[in-house]
GROMACS .gro file of C-alpha atoms in nm:
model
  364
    1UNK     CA    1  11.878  11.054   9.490
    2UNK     CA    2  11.858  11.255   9.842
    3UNK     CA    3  11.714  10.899   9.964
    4UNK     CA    4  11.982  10.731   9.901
    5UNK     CA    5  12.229  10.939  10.060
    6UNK     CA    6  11.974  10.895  10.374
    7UNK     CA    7  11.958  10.555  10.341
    8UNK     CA    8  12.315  10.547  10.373
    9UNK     CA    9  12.356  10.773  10.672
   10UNK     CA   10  12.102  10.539  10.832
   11UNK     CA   11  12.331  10.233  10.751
   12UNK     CA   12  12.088  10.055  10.530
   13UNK     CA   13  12.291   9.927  10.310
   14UNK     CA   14  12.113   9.715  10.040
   15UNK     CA   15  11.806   9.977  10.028
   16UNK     CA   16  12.090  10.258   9.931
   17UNK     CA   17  12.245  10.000   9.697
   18UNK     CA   18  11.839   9.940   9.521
   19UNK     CA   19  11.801  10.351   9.515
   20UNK     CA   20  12.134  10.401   9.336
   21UNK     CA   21  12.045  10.122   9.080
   22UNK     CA   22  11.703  10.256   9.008
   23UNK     CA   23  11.851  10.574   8.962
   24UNK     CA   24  12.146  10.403   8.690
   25UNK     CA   25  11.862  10.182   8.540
   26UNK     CA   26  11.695  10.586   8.424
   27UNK     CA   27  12.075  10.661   8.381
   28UNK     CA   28  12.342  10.441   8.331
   29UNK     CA   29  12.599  10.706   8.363
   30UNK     CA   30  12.517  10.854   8.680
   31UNK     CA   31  12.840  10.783   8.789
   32UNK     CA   32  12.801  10.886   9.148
   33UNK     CA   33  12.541  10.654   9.173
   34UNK     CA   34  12.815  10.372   9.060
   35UNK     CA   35  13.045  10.473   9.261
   36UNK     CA   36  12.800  10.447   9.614
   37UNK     CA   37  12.714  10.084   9.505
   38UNK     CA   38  13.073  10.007   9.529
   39UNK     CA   39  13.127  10.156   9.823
   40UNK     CA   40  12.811  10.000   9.965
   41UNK     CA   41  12.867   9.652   9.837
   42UNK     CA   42  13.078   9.358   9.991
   43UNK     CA   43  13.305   9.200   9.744
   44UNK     CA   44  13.427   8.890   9.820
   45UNK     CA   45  13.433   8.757   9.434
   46UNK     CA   46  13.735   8.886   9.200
   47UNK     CA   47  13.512   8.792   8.891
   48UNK     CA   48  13.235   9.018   9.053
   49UNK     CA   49  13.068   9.198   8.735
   50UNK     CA   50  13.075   9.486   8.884
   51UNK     CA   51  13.475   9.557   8.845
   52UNK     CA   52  13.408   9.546   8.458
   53UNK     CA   53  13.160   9.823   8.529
   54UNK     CA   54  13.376  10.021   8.751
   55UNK     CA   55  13.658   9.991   8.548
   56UNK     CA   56  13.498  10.073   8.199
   57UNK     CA   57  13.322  10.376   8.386
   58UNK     CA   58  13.636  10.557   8.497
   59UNK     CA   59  13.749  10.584   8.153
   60UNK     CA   60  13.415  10.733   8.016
   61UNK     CA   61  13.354  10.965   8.271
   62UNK     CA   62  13.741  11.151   8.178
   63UNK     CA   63  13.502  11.488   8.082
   64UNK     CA   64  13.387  11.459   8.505
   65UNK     CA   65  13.696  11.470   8.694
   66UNK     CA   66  13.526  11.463   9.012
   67UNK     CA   67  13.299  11.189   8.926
   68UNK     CA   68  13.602  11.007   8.764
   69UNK     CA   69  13.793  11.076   9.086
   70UNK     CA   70  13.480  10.940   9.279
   71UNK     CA   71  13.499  10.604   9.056
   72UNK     CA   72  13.886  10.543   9.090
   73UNK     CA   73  13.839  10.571   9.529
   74UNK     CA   74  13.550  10.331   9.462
   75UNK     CA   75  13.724  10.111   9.224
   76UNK     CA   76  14.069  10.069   9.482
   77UNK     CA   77  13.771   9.989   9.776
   78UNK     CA   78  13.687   9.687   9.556
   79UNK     CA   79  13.994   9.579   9.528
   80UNK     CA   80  14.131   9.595   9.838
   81UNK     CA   81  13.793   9.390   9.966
   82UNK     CA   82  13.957   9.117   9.723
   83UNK     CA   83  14.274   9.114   9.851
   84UNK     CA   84  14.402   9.285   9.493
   85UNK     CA   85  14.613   9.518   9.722
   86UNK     CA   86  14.855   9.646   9.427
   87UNK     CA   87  14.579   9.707   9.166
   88UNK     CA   88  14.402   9.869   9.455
   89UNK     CA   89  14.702  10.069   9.513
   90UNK     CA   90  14.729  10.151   9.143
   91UNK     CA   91  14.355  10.273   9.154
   92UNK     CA   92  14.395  10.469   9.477
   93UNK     CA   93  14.658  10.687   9.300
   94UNK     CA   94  14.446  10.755   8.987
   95UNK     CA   95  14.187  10.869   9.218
   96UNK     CA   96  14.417  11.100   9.413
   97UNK     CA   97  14.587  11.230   9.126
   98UNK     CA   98  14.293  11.361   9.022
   99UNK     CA   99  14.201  11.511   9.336
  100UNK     CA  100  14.528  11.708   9.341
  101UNK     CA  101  14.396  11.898   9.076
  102UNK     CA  102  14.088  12.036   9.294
  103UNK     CA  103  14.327  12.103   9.596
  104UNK     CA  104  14.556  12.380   9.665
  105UNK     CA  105  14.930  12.229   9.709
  106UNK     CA  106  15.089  12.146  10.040
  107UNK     CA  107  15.331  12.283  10.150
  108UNK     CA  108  15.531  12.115  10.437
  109UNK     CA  109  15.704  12.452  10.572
  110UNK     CA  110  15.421  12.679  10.532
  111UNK     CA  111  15.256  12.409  10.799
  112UNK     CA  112  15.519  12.326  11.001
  113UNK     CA  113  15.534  12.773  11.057
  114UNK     CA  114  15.150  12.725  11.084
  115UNK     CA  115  15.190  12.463  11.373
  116UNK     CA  116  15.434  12.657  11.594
  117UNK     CA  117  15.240  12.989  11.563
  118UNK     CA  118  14.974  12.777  11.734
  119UNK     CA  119  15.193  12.626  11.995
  120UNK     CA  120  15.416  12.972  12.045
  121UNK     CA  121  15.035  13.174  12.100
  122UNK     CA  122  14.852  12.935  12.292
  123UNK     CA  123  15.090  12.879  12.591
  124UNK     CA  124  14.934  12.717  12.893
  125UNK     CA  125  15.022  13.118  13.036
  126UNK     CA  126  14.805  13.239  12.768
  127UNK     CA  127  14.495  12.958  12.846
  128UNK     CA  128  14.497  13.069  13.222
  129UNK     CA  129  14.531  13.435  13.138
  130UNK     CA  130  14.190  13.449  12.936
  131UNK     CA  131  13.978  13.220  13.091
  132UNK     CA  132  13.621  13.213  13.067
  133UNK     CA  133  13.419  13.154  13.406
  134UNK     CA  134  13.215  12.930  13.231
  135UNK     CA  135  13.071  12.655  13.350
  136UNK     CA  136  12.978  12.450  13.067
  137UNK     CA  137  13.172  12.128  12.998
  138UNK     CA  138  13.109  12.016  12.604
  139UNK     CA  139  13.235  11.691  12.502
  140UNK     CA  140  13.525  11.755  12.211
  141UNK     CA  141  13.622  11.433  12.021
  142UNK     CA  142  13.909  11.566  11.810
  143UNK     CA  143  14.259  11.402  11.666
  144UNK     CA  144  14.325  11.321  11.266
  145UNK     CA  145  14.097  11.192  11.006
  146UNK     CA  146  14.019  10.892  11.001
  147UNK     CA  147  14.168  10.799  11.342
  148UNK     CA  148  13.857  10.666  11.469
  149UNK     CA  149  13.662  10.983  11.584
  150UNK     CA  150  13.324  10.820  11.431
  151UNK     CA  151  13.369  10.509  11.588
  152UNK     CA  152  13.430  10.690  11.912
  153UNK     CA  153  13.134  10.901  11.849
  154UNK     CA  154  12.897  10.650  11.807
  155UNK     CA  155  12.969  10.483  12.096
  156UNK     CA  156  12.938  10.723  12.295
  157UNK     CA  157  12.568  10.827  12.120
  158UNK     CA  158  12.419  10.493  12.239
  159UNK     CA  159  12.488  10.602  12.635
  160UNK     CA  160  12.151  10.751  12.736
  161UNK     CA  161  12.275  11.010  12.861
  162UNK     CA  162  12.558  11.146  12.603
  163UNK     CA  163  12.416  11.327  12.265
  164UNK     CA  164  12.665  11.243  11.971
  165UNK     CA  165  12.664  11.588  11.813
  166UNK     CA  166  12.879  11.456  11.476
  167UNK     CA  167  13.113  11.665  11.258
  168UNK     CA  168  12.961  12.037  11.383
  169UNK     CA  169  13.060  12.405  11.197
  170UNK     CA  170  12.980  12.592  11.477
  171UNK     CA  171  13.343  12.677  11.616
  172UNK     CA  172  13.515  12.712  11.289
  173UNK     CA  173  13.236  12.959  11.201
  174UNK     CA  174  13.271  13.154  11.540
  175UNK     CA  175  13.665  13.144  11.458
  176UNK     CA  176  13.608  13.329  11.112
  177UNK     CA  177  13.393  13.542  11.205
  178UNK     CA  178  13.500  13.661  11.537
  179UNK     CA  179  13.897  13.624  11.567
  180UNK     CA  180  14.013  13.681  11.211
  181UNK     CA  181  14.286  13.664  11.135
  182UNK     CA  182  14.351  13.385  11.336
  183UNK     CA  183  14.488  13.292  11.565
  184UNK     CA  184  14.742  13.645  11.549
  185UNK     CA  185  14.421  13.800  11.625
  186UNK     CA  186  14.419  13.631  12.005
  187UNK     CA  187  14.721  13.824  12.126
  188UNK     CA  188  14.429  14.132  12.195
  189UNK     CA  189  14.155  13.888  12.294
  190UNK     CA  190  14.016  13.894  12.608
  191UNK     CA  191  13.820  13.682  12.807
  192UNK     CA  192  13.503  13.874  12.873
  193UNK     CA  193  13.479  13.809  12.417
  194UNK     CA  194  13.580  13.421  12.449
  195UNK     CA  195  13.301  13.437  12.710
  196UNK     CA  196  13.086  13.596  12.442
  197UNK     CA  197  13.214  13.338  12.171
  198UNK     CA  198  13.171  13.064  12.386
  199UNK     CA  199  12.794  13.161  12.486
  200UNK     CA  200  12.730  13.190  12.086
  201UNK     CA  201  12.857  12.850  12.069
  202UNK     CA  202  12.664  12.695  12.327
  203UNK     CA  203  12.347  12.894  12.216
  204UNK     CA  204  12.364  12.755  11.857
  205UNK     CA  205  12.462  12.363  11.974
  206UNK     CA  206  12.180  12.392  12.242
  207UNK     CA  207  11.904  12.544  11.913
  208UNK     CA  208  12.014  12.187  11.754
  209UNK     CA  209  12.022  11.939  12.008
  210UNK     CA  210  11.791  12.074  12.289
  211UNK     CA  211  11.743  11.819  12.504
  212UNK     CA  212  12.162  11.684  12.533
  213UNK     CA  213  12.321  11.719  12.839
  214UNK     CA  214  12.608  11.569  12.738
  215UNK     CA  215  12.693  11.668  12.342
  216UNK     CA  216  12.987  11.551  12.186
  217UNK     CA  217  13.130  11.750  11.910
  218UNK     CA  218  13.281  11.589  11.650
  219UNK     CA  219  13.492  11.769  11.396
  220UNK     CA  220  13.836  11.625  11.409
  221UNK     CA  221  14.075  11.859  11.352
  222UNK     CA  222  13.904  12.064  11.637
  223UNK     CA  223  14.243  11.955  11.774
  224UNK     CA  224  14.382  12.223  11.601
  225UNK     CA  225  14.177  12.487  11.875
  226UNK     CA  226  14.183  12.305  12.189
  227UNK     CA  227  14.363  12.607  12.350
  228UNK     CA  228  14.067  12.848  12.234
  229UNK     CA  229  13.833  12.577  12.369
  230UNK     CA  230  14.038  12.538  12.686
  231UNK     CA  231  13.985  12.910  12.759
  232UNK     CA  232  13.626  12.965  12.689
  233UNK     CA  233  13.508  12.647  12.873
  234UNK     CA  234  13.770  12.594  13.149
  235UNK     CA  235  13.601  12.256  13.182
  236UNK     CA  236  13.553  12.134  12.847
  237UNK     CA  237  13.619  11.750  12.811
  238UNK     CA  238  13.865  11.644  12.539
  239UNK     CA  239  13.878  11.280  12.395
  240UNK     CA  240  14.175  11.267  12.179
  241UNK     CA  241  14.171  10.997  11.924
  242UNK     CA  242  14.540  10.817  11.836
  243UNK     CA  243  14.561  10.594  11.555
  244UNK     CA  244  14.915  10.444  11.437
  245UNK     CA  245  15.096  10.652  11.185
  246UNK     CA  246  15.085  10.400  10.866
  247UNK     CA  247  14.707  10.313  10.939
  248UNK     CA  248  14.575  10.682  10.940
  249UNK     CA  249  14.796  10.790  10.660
  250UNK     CA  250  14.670  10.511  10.442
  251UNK     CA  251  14.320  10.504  10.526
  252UNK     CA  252  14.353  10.922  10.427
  253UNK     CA  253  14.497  10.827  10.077
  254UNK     CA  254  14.187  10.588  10.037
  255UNK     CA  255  13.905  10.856  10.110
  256UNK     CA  256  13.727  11.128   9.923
  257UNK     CA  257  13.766  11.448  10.076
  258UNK     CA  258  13.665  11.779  10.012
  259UNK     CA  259  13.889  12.083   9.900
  260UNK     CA  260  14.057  12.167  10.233
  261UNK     CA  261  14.259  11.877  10.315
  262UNK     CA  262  14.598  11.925  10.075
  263UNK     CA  263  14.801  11.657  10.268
  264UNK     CA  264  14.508  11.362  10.163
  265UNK     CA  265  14.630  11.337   9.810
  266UNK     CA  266  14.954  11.214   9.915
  267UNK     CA  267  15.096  10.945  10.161
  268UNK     CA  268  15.407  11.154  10.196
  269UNK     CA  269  15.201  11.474  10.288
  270UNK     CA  270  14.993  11.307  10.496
  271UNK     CA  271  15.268  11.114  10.719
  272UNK     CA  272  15.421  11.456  10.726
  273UNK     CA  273  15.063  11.621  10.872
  274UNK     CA  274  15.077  11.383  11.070
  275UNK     CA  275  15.356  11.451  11.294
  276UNK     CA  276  15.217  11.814  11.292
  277UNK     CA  277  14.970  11.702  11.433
  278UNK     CA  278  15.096  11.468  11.699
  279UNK     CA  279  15.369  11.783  11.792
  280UNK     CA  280  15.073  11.956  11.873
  281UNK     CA  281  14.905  11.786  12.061
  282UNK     CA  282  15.171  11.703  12.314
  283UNK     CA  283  15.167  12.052  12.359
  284UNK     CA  284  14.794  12.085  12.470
  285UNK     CA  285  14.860  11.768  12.668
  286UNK     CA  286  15.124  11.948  12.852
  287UNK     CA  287  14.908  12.255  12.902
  288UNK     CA  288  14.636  12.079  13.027
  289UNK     CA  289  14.657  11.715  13.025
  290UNK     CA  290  14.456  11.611  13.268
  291UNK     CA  291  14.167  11.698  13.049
  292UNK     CA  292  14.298  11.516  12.763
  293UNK     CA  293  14.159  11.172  12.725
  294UNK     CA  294  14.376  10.926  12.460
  295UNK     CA  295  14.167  10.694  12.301
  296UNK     CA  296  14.392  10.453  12.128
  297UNK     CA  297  14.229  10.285  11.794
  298UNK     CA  298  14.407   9.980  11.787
  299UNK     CA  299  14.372   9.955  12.204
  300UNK     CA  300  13.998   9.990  12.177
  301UNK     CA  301  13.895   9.758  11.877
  302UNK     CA  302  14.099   9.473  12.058
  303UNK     CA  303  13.974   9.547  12.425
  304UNK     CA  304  13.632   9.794  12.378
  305UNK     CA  305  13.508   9.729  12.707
  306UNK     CA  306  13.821   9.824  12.938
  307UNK     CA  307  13.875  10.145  12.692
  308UNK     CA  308  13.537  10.240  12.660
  309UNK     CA  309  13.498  10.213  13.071
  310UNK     CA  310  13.755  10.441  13.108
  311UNK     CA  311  13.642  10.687  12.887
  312UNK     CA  312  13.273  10.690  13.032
  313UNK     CA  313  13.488  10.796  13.411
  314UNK     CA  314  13.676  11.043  13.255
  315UNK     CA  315  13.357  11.190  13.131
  316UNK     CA  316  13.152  11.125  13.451
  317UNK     CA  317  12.951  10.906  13.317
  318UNK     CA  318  12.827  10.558  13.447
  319UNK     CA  319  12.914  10.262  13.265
  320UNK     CA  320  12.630  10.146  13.019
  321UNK     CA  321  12.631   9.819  12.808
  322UNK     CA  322  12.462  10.018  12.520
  323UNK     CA  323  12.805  10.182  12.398
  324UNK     CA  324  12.911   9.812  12.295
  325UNK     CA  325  12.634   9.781  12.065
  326UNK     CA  326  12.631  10.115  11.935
  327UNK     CA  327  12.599   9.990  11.565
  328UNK     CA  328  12.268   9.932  11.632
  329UNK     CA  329  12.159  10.295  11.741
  330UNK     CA  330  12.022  10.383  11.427
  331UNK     CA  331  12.177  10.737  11.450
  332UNK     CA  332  12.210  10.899  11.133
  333UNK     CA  333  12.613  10.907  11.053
  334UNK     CA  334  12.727  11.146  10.794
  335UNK     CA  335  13.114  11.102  10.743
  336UNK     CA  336  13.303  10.879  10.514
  337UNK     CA  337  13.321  10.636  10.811
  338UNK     CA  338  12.945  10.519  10.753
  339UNK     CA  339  12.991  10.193  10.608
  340UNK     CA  340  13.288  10.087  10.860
  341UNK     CA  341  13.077  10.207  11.186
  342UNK     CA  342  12.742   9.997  11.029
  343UNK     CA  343  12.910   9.673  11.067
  344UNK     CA  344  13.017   9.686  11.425
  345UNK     CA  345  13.363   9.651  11.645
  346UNK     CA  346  13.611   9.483  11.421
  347UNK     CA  347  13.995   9.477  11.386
  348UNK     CA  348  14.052   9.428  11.037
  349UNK     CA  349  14.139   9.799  11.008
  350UNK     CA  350  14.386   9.774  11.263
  351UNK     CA  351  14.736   9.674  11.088
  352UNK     CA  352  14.629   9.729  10.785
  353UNK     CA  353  14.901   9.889  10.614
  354UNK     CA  354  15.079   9.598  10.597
  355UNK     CA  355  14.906   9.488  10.324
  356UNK     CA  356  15.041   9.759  10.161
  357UNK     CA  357  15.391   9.750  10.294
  358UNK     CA  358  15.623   9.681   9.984
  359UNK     CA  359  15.391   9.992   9.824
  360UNK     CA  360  15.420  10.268  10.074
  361UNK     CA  361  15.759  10.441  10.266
  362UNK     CA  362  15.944  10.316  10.467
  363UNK     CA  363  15.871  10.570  10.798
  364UNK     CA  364  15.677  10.461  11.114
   0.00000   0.00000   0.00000
């Protein structure tokens, strides 16, 4: 079963789909399995046999929660593929009532207090105060979920001469184990242990990927630390990716996630974690915006080459016709984005919550 999870990382698509239905052949409910053919496969037929499946699955598997959960998200994929955007609706919230069980609740003041104690510690007084003398200049590519930080990512892996690190641990692991509790724990920090921090960091990203000069890191809500980053690598390059509001809060309600993100189970929560996060980030743009690139989703999938040009200056970089055919790398991608970044530049994401318009609120 490992292979198959490979196979999909590596974006072969019908091999992972022939794994998982080996592996249902020996067990027909080996749910997961079900669930990844779904998510693998195209549907473009409403009569497709494999809805009957789907469907009939998610009620068997009620003593698997998690596996039930996994076959609802797959289940609302299908549909929406056929256009069945209210039954797809319908199976999205099965899937996500379910995964409120697994998730602690969210609460929208306990954030919103959560947010400013970021903002009110890390003032752009603060950043200057206890900054490193490093010289190192990682590559951050940071903004919410499902905003388009893979997309970004791979891109920028098929330059020769930018790594694409993916979704890394290192600096929430440095974070715990170094500035807890956090971040009250900065207002004693000082820069000679940032400089220590930051040298771990770069010590355990340069053990992985050796030979990268340029090394993205990928773990989007990074943007949550970029004035901890700021001050252990004065020169650290930021890529901030935007995505519009109803998009990003949709395409959250559709995905699996682990235990940590509350707000997913909800469209509400989500919109609301959303402006959190767009409050903040004007703030690190105001501390230091000149080292803040926007990427714009929508901007890029309709114009790549203008966008992507851009980018590649702001990261001195030259320009290299490679990053426009970056779904051909062959780069292993391990985030829920895999299937989407396999089939190349395309816009059908962009807009999409129109199709669920009458279903969803009302904000922008």
């Amino acid at each position: 079963f490992n292979l198959a999870g490979l196979l999909e990382e590596t974006g072969d698509r019908q091999s992972a789909i022939d794994i998982n239905e080996r592996v249902l052949t020996n067990n027909p409910k080996h749910w997961d399995s079900l669930a990844r053919i779904a998510q693998a496969h195209r549907f473009t037929d409403p009569e497709d046999e494999l809805f009957d499946s789907l469907r009939a699955a998610a009620e068997q598997a009620g003593g698997d929660p998690l596996a039930q959960e996994g076959l609802y998200f797959a289940l609302g994929k299908a549909l929406d593929d056929v256009a069945e955007y209210e039954q797809a609706f319908v199976a999205y919230t099965a899937a996500n009532a379910l995964g409120k069980r697994r998730n602690p609740p969210y609460d929208r003041q306990v954030t919103a207090k959560a947010f400013d104690e970021l903002i009110e510690l890390f003032d752009a007084d603060w950043i200057e105060r206890n900054a490193t003398e490093s010289t190192a200049s990682p590559i951050w590519v940071c903004g919410m979920f499902r905003s388009g930080s893979t997309l970004i990512d791979q891109m920028l892996g098929s330059h020769p001469e930018i790594t694409a690190g993916g979704e890394l641990e290192f600096l929430p692991w440095l974070i715990a184990r170094n500035l807890g509790p956090y971040p009250q724990r900065v207002t004693g920090v000082t820069s000679r242990e940032l400089e220590r921090i930051g040298d771990e960091y770069l010590s355990k990203t340069g053990e992985l990927f050796p030979d990268a000069v340029n090394l993205t890191d990928k773990r989007p809500d990074n943007f949550l630390h970029m004035g901890l980053v700021k001050a252990m690598f004065p020169r650290a390059r930021i890529v901030y990716t935007r995505r519009e509001k109803r998009d990003t809060c949709l395409s959250v309600f559709f995905q699996q996630f682990g235990g940590n993100l509350s707000y997913a189970t909800d469209v509400e929560d989500a919109a609301d974690y959303y402006d959190q996060h767009v409050r903040l980030m004007r703030h690190w743009q105001a501390c230091f915006g000149d080292n803040v690139f926007t990427v714009d989703y929508d901007e890029l999938v309709r114009s790549p080459e203008p966008v992507l040009r851009k980018l590649l200056e702001f990261l001195g970089v030259d320009w290299d016709a490679q990053c426009l055919e970056f779904q051909r790398s062959g780069d292993a991608v391990k985030t829920a984005s895999v299937w989407q970044v396999r089939d190349g530049l395309h816009r059908s994401s962009s807009g999409r919550w129109r199709n669920y318009e009458a279903l969803i609120p009302s904000w922008k």
